[in-house]
Short mmCIF file of C-alpha atoms and ligand atoms in Angstrom, two decimals:
data_model
loop_
_atom_site.label_atom_id
_atom_site.label_comp_id
_atom_site.label_asym_id
_atom_site.label_seq_id
_atom_site.Cartn_x
_atom_site.Cartn_y
_atom_site.Cartn_z
CA MET I 16 75.28 -40.76 -31.77
CA ASN I 17 75.83 -38.54 -35.18
CA MET I 18 73.51 -37.18 -37.41
CA GLU I 19 73.60 -40.31 -39.95
CA GLN I 20 73.29 -42.83 -37.50
CA GLN I 21 70.23 -40.99 -36.01
CA ASN I 22 68.68 -40.86 -39.77
CA GLN I 23 69.08 -44.54 -40.05
CA GLN I 24 67.26 -44.87 -36.79
CA PRO I 25 64.68 -42.16 -36.43
CA GLU I 26 62.62 -44.31 -33.70
CA ILE I 27 65.57 -44.09 -31.47
CA VAL I 28 66.04 -40.87 -29.59
CA VAL I 29 69.32 -40.77 -27.53
CA PRO I 30 69.45 -38.10 -24.41
CA GLU I 31 72.65 -36.13 -24.21
CA ALA I 32 74.57 -37.31 -21.35
CA GLU I 33 74.86 -33.99 -19.77
CA ASP I 34 71.32 -32.05 -19.20
CA PHE I 35 71.79 -28.84 -21.01
CA LEU I 36 68.45 -27.34 -20.14
CA PRO I 37 67.72 -28.14 -16.48
CA LEU I 38 64.06 -27.42 -15.88
CA LEU I 39 62.73 -27.15 -12.36
CA GLY I 40 59.36 -27.47 -13.60
CA THR I 41 56.13 -25.87 -15.31
CA ASP I 42 56.31 -22.03 -14.36
CA HIS I 43 52.75 -21.05 -15.77
CA ILE I 44 50.50 -21.83 -18.64
CA GLU I 45 49.35 -18.67 -20.62
CA LEU I 46 46.00 -18.87 -22.39
CA ILE I 47 44.83 -16.34 -25.01
CA VAL I 48 41.04 -15.95 -24.22
CA GLY I 49 38.29 -13.89 -25.71
CA ASN I 50 37.30 -12.48 -22.45
CA ALA I 51 39.91 -13.30 -19.50
CA LYS I 52 37.49 -11.82 -16.63
CA GLN I 53 34.59 -14.49 -17.56
CA SER I 54 37.61 -17.16 -18.11
CA ALA I 55 39.05 -16.26 -14.81
CA TYR I 56 35.55 -16.71 -13.27
CA TYR I 57 35.12 -20.01 -14.73
CA TYR I 58 38.56 -21.48 -13.64
CA MET I 59 38.02 -20.04 -10.23
CA GLN I 60 34.37 -21.03 -9.67
CA ALA I 61 34.43 -24.17 -11.69
CA TRP I 62 38.30 -25.37 -11.41
CA GLY I 63 38.84 -24.06 -7.92
CA PHE I 64 41.98 -21.74 -8.65
CA LYS I 65 42.77 -19.08 -6.66
CA PRO I 66 43.13 -15.55 -7.76
CA HIS I 67 46.67 -14.58 -7.47
CA ALA I 68 47.82 -11.62 -9.56
CA PHE I 69 46.58 -8.95 -12.21
CA LYS I 70 47.82 -6.45 -14.82
CA GLY I 71 45.56 -4.34 -17.33
CA LEU I 72 44.43 -0.86 -17.46
CA GLU I 73 44.74 -0.28 -13.44
CA THR I 74 48.59 -1.14 -13.36
CA GLY I 75 49.32 0.93 -16.82
CA ASN I 76 48.82 -2.02 -19.16
CA LYS I 77 46.92 -0.38 -21.97
CA GLU I 78 47.31 -3.08 -24.59
CA SER I 79 46.34 -6.51 -22.57
CA VAL I 80 44.44 -7.54 -19.67
CA SER I 81 46.07 -10.64 -17.38
CA TYR I 82 44.74 -12.65 -14.77
CA VAL I 83 47.11 -14.95 -12.66
CA LEU I 84 45.13 -17.78 -10.96
CA ARG I 85 46.82 -20.49 -9.05
CA GLN I 86 46.12 -24.07 -7.29
CA ASP I 87 48.83 -25.63 -5.52
CA LYS I 88 51.72 -25.75 -8.20
CA ILE I 89 49.49 -24.90 -11.20
CA THR I 90 49.46 -21.12 -12.09
CA LEU I 91 47.25 -19.94 -15.22
CA VAL I 92 47.79 -16.69 -17.12
CA LEU I 93 44.67 -15.97 -18.68
CA THR I 94 44.92 -13.29 -21.31
CA THR I 95 43.06 -10.73 -23.41
CA PRO I 96 43.59 -7.79 -25.88
CA LEU I 97 42.53 -4.38 -24.93
CA VAL I 98 43.24 -3.16 -28.70
CA ALA I 99 42.28 -4.43 -32.05
CA ASP I 100 44.84 -5.54 -34.40
CA GLY I 101 47.60 -6.80 -32.55
CA PRO I 102 49.45 -10.19 -32.02
CA LEU I 103 47.39 -11.21 -29.33
CA ASN I 104 44.08 -10.69 -31.56
CA ASP I 105 45.94 -12.62 -34.36
CA HIS I 106 46.26 -15.76 -31.87
CA LEU I 107 42.71 -15.35 -30.93
CA ASN I 108 41.23 -14.98 -34.29
CA ARG I 109 43.36 -17.89 -35.89
CA HIS I 110 43.09 -20.29 -32.74
CA GLY I 111 40.10 -19.27 -30.77
CA ASP I 112 40.88 -19.57 -26.89
CA GLY I 113 43.79 -21.82 -26.28
CA VAL I 114 47.46 -22.11 -24.96
CA LYS I 115 49.79 -19.76 -26.04
CA ALA I 116 53.40 -19.88 -23.51
CA VAL I 117 54.18 -22.97 -22.01
CA ALA I 118 56.38 -21.44 -19.34
CA LEU I 119 59.19 -23.25 -17.91
CA TRP I 120 60.91 -22.58 -14.64
CA VAL I 121 64.86 -22.30 -14.83
CA ASP I 122 67.48 -21.20 -12.95
CA ASP I 123 69.03 -19.20 -15.80
CA ALA I 124 66.87 -18.14 -18.78
CA GLU I 125 69.76 -16.67 -20.59
CA LYS I 126 71.88 -19.54 -20.91
CA SER I 127 68.44 -21.60 -21.77
CA TRP I 128 68.05 -19.60 -24.55
CA LYS I 129 71.31 -19.92 -25.75
CA GLU I 130 71.62 -23.76 -25.42
CA THR I 131 68.10 -23.75 -27.25
CA THR I 132 68.46 -21.23 -30.14
CA SER I 133 72.31 -22.63 -30.79
CA ARG I 134 70.26 -25.97 -31.20
CA GLY I 135 68.05 -24.45 -33.77
CA ALA I 136 65.35 -23.15 -31.87
CA VAL I 137 63.69 -20.10 -33.23
CA SER I 138 63.74 -17.45 -30.69
CA VAL I 139 60.95 -15.64 -30.11
CA PHE I 140 62.41 -12.94 -27.77
CA ALA I 141 66.14 -12.68 -26.50
CA PRO I 142 67.13 -12.93 -22.82
CA GLU I 143 65.61 -9.53 -21.15
CA THR I 144 65.42 -8.15 -17.33
CA ARG I 145 62.69 -7.13 -15.75
CA GLU I 146 62.59 -5.07 -12.68
CA ASP I 147 60.65 -3.78 -9.78
CA SER I 148 60.80 -3.14 -6.35
CA HIS I 149 60.46 -6.73 -5.56
CA GLY I 150 63.56 -7.69 -7.53
CA LYS I 151 64.01 -8.84 -10.98
CA VAL I 152 63.41 -11.52 -13.31
CA VAL I 153 64.88 -12.64 -16.62
CA LEU I 154 62.55 -13.70 -19.48
CA SER I 155 63.04 -15.32 -22.77
CA GLY I 156 61.38 -17.13 -25.23
CA ILE I 157 61.55 -19.86 -28.09
CA GLU I 158 59.01 -21.23 -30.81
CA THR I 159 57.70 -24.62 -30.52
CA TYR I 160 54.97 -26.07 -32.57
CA GLY I 161 52.21 -23.97 -34.24
CA ASP I 162 51.98 -20.75 -32.67
CA THR I 163 52.70 -22.15 -29.35
CA ILE I 164 55.82 -20.97 -27.46
CA HIS I 165 58.00 -21.80 -24.67
CA VAL I 166 59.27 -19.19 -22.25
CA PHE I 167 62.07 -19.48 -19.85
CA VAL I 168 61.25 -18.00 -16.47
CA GLU I 169 64.24 -17.06 -13.97
CA ARG I 170 62.76 -16.05 -11.03
CA LYS I 171 65.40 -16.55 -7.94
CA ASP I 172 66.01 -12.78 -7.44
CA TYR I 173 62.28 -12.03 -7.58
CA LYS I 174 60.02 -11.50 -4.36
CA GLY I 175 56.88 -10.01 -5.77
CA VAL I 176 53.59 -11.48 -6.55
CA PHE I 177 54.22 -13.01 -9.88
CA LEU I 178 56.06 -11.03 -12.24
CA PRO I 179 57.26 -7.19 -12.75
CA GLY I 180 54.05 -5.58 -13.79
CA TYR I 181 51.52 -7.37 -11.98
CA GLN I 182 50.04 -6.63 -8.73
CA PRO I 183 48.08 -8.78 -6.14
CA TRP I 184 44.65 -9.58 -6.97
CA ALA I 185 42.26 -10.48 -4.51
CA PRO I 186 38.82 -10.19 -5.49
CA LYS I 187 35.92 -10.65 -3.37
CA GLY I 188 34.15 -13.88 -3.28
CA ASN I 189 35.19 -17.39 -2.35
CA VAL I 190 37.17 -20.02 -4.14
CA GLU I 191 37.16 -23.45 -3.13
CA PRO I 192 40.05 -25.33 -4.47
CA VAL I 193 39.48 -29.33 -5.74
CA GLY I 194 42.74 -30.91 -5.13
CA LEU I 195 44.70 -30.19 -8.27
CA LYS I 196 48.27 -30.41 -7.49
CA TYR I 197 50.44 -29.92 -10.25
CA ILE I 198 50.88 -30.39 -14.13
CA ASP I 199 51.34 -34.23 -15.09
CA HIS I 200 52.13 -33.60 -18.62
CA MET I 201 50.83 -31.40 -21.48
CA VAL I 202 50.20 -32.72 -24.95
CA GLY I 203 50.84 -31.10 -28.15
CA ASN I 204 48.93 -32.08 -31.42
CA VAL I 205 50.68 -31.54 -34.41
CA GLY I 206 49.74 -31.95 -38.37
CA TRP I 207 50.23 -35.06 -40.44
CA GLY I 208 53.73 -36.61 -40.52
CA GLU I 209 54.99 -33.84 -37.90
CA MET I 210 55.39 -35.93 -35.01
CA ASN I 211 59.04 -37.07 -35.64
CA THR I 212 60.16 -33.41 -36.44
CA TRP I 213 58.61 -32.32 -32.99
CA CYS I 214 60.11 -35.40 -31.20
CA GLN I 215 63.29 -34.39 -32.43
CA PHE I 216 62.98 -30.94 -31.89
CA TYR I 217 62.66 -32.07 -28.19
CA ALA I 218 65.57 -34.13 -28.25
CA LYS I 219 68.00 -32.15 -30.07
CA VAL I 220 66.92 -28.79 -28.98
CA MET I 221 66.02 -29.13 -25.52
CA GLY I 222 67.66 -32.38 -24.30
CA PHE I 223 64.50 -34.60 -23.80
CA ALA I 224 64.28 -38.24 -24.17
CA GLN I 225 61.56 -40.40 -25.53
CA LEU I 226 59.60 -42.47 -23.09
CA VAL I 227 57.16 -44.46 -24.85
CA SER I 228 55.43 -44.49 -28.47
CA PHE I 229 52.15 -45.68 -29.60
CA ASP I 230 51.50 -45.97 -33.05
CA ASP I 231 48.17 -46.35 -34.85
CA LYS I 232 47.66 -50.32 -34.10
CA ASP I 233 47.91 -49.13 -30.60
CA ILE I 234 45.68 -46.00 -30.84
CA SER I 235 42.91 -47.12 -33.49
CA THR I 236 38.97 -47.81 -33.12
CA GLU I 237 36.94 -48.98 -36.14
CA TYR I 238 36.95 -45.18 -37.71
CA THR I 239 39.86 -42.92 -36.36
CA ALA I 240 43.53 -43.59 -35.47
CA LEU I 241 46.35 -41.27 -34.15
CA MET I 242 49.66 -41.77 -33.55
CA SER I 243 51.70 -40.41 -30.35
CA LYS I 244 55.30 -40.22 -28.64
CA VAL I 245 55.94 -38.92 -25.00
CA MET I 246 58.86 -36.59 -24.70
CA SER I 247 60.27 -36.07 -21.28
CA ASN I 248 62.99 -33.66 -19.76
CA GLY I 249 65.80 -35.13 -18.05
CA ASN I 250 64.49 -34.94 -14.23
CA GLY I 251 61.02 -36.07 -15.33
CA ARG I 252 59.45 -33.30 -14.33
CA ILE I 253 58.39 -31.93 -17.72
CA LYS I 254 56.39 -34.21 -20.14
CA PHE I 255 55.19 -33.66 -23.42
CA PRO I 256 53.58 -36.10 -25.34
CA ILE I 257 53.09 -35.32 -29.20
CA ASN I 258 50.36 -36.72 -31.27
CA GLU I 259 49.72 -36.76 -34.89
CA PRO I 260 46.74 -38.00 -36.95
CA ALA I 261 46.57 -41.29 -38.55
CA GLU I 262 44.70 -42.76 -41.45
CA GLY I 263 41.44 -44.03 -40.54
CA ARG I 264 37.90 -44.69 -41.92
CA LYS I 265 36.60 -41.42 -40.80
CA LYS I 266 38.13 -37.91 -39.34
CA SER I 267 40.76 -38.70 -36.67
CA GLN I 268 40.15 -36.62 -33.34
CA ILE I 269 43.44 -34.97 -33.87
CA GLU I 270 42.65 -33.89 -37.54
CA GLU I 271 39.28 -32.20 -35.93
CA TYR I 272 41.50 -30.49 -33.78
CA ILE I 273 44.10 -29.19 -36.30
CA ASP I 274 40.95 -28.31 -38.24
CA PHE I 275 39.19 -26.07 -35.87
CA TYR I 276 42.80 -24.73 -34.16
CA GLN I 277 44.12 -24.08 -37.53
CA GLY I 278 47.02 -25.82 -36.79
CA ALA I 279 49.45 -27.35 -34.12
CA GLY I 280 48.55 -26.57 -30.29
CA VAL I 281 48.22 -28.02 -26.98
CA GLN I 282 45.75 -30.41 -26.88
CA HIS I 283 45.30 -31.38 -23.33
CA ILE I 284 46.89 -30.22 -19.86
CA ALA I 285 46.82 -33.14 -17.59
CA VAL I 286 46.57 -32.05 -13.74
CA ALA I 287 47.51 -34.38 -10.70
CA THR I 288 45.19 -35.13 -7.66
CA ASP I 289 45.73 -37.35 -4.52
CA ASN I 290 42.05 -38.09 -4.22
CA ILE I 291 40.81 -38.36 -8.06
CA ILE I 292 37.51 -39.54 -6.47
CA GLU I 293 36.82 -36.38 -4.48
CA THR I 294 38.09 -33.79 -6.98
CA VAL I 295 35.88 -35.14 -9.93
CA THR I 296 33.11 -35.83 -7.53
CA GLU I 297 33.44 -31.83 -7.07
CA LEU I 298 34.22 -30.72 -10.57
CA GLN I 299 31.03 -32.38 -11.64
CA ARG I 300 29.07 -30.98 -9.03
CA ARG I 301 30.17 -27.76 -10.47
CA GLY I 302 28.75 -28.73 -13.86
CA ILE I 303 32.18 -29.50 -15.42
CA GLU I 304 31.49 -32.17 -18.35
CA PHE I 305 33.27 -35.47 -18.82
CA LEU I 306 33.70 -38.10 -21.58
CA GLN I 307 31.66 -40.94 -20.51
CA VAL I 308 32.79 -44.63 -21.16
CA PRO I 309 30.14 -46.86 -21.42
CA SER I 310 29.13 -49.10 -18.39
CA THR I 311 30.45 -52.41 -19.82
CA TYR I 312 33.97 -50.69 -19.60
CA TYR I 313 33.75 -51.50 -15.75
CA GLU I 314 32.42 -55.18 -16.00
CA THR I 315 35.77 -56.38 -17.45
CA VAL I 316 38.37 -53.69 -16.29
CA LEU I 317 39.20 -55.27 -13.36
CA ASP I 318 40.16 -58.41 -15.10
CA ARG I 319 42.59 -56.07 -17.14
CA VAL I 320 44.18 -54.08 -14.31
CA GLY I 321 44.04 -56.28 -11.17
CA GLU I 322 43.18 -55.52 -7.84
CA ILE I 323 43.09 -51.88 -6.98
CA ASP I 324 42.77 -49.89 -3.58
CA GLU I 325 39.47 -47.92 -4.47
CA ASP I 326 35.88 -49.51 -4.67
CA LEU I 327 34.64 -49.84 -8.23
CA ALA I 328 31.57 -48.22 -7.98
CA PRO I 329 32.06 -44.58 -7.16
CA LEU I 330 34.51 -44.87 -10.15
CA SER I 331 32.01 -46.47 -12.33
CA ASP I 332 29.81 -43.69 -10.90
CA LEU I 333 31.70 -40.73 -11.99
CA GLY I 334 33.10 -42.47 -15.28
CA ILE I 335 37.09 -42.62 -14.17
CA LEU I 336 39.00 -44.82 -16.14
CA ILE I 337 41.88 -47.38 -14.91
CA ASP I 338 45.11 -48.56 -16.31
CA ARG I 339 48.15 -50.56 -15.01
CA ASP I 340 51.71 -50.85 -16.18
CA ASP I 341 54.68 -52.77 -14.49
CA GLU I 342 55.13 -50.00 -11.92
CA GLY I 343 51.56 -49.80 -10.63
CA TYR I 344 48.11 -48.38 -11.88
CA LEU I 345 46.62 -44.87 -12.26
CA LEU I 346 43.30 -43.45 -12.54
CA GLN I 347 42.53 -40.83 -14.94
CA ILE I 348 39.48 -38.93 -16.60
CA PHE I 349 39.20 -36.41 -19.57
CA THR I 350 36.91 -33.73 -19.72
CA LYS I 351 34.90 -32.57 -22.84
CA PRO I 352 36.49 -29.12 -24.58
CA VAL I 353 36.35 -26.61 -22.17
CA VAL I 354 36.49 -24.14 -25.13
CA ASP I 355 33.58 -23.20 -27.90
CA ARG I 356 35.72 -24.94 -30.84
CA PRO I 357 36.59 -28.74 -30.08
CA THR I 358 40.32 -28.24 -29.20
CA MET I 359 41.43 -27.93 -25.46
CA PHE I 360 40.48 -29.97 -22.53
CA PHE I 361 41.85 -31.24 -19.46
CA GLU I 362 42.69 -34.70 -17.82
CA ILE I 363 42.65 -35.48 -14.36
CA ILE I 364 44.81 -38.04 -13.35
CA GLN I 365 46.06 -39.76 -10.27
CA ARG I 366 49.40 -42.17 -10.13
CA LYS I 367 49.33 -45.06 -7.77
CA GLY I 368 52.49 -46.00 -8.90
CA ALA I 369 51.93 -46.09 -12.63
CA GLN I 370 54.10 -43.85 -14.63
CA SER I 371 52.14 -44.32 -18.27
CA PHE I 372 49.73 -42.64 -19.37
CA GLY I 373 46.38 -44.60 -19.83
CA LYS I 374 47.11 -46.61 -23.03
CA GLY I 375 45.00 -49.46 -21.96
CA ASN I 376 41.73 -46.90 -21.67
CA PHE I 377 42.51 -45.36 -25.72
CA LYS I 378 40.19 -47.34 -27.24
CA ALA I 379 37.59 -46.95 -24.68
CA LEU I 380 38.17 -43.58 -24.69
CA PHE I 381 38.23 -42.54 -28.62
CA GLU I 382 35.11 -44.48 -29.01
CA ALA I 383 33.82 -42.04 -26.44
CA ILE I 384 35.49 -39.07 -28.29
CA GLU I 385 33.91 -40.50 -31.72
CA ARG I 386 30.46 -40.55 -30.08
CA GLU I 387 31.05 -36.57 -29.37
CA GLN I 388 32.62 -36.12 -32.77
CA SER I 389 29.46 -37.32 -34.33
CA LEU I 390 27.40 -34.97 -32.51
CA ARG I 391 29.36 -32.17 -33.71
CA GLY I 392 29.16 -33.63 -37.33
CA THR I 393 32.69 -33.76 -37.45
CA LEU I 394 33.41 -37.66 -37.50
FE1 FE2 U 417 46.89 -37.28 -21.43
#
């Protein structure tokens, strides 16, 4: 499809025949935070991420400190500046705690950078090789929405704990996982009228295809609305829904995010579990706060989704939502924001065949978010 045809049909995104950007998975997610040491404790003790690697003053890193945590296939990096007035400080000052880098695992970081920058991506840093006694990695980086970046990580020649410069980190104390397995999808919030721009970016620059689209008629309540499209890479391992606010009677939750984050950024990280009842029971026991839909949701939900394997009672007790598509059903629940500003949150999801994102739950969910916005005085 050439440009002219695309302009005539902006809603249709056709993937290129050959996947010019094969992605093996999400390598890690790096958050810039105000106090990485205490954030690490929160993600270990509340979320069950195991300590994995560290760099900081003790490893000769004078500018910043980073803690690497891991649970199954999910790797989080928590970074805090140790000095004033650097780029990390700017990120922190502007956005509060939030995701800086969505790092993607590739076979060839140089080719990934060339393929994307030649299609219009803005380079953050050109391919660079970092080495230590455990081998070498090649890293490169491009910009995406807001101040968020994608880092391409080529680690096939590396045997070290994480990346060169890091050392293993095994602090005392027990950490019990909660059954989180992998990143199912990561959602970006972008500004008014920018959803198509960024979907086109993922299509043209990264070779993603559009899976689904929701407009404000799908996703609106009495007060607020948003629009969303889901972009997926060729092998389906990476899914990035992109949201933009839509006009409603009151302030959209996306607009609230954009206001507090001071621009576009990662809204939620959806993490998969094989047993959502056990995972959420444990997370709630550890004090993680989730959005609650009214108990009336459970009076009619089975009429909508049909038979499910689980008993309804524990799902209702925990506030877990259910949705069904042509391929099966899914169970999901959303936390309240996990940072001080009403910005980033997590979704816990268990897929039982369904490949969709819980459209049937949007209305109940957004009404729950509006109750929270009302408490914050931002509705
Ligand atoms: Fe989601």
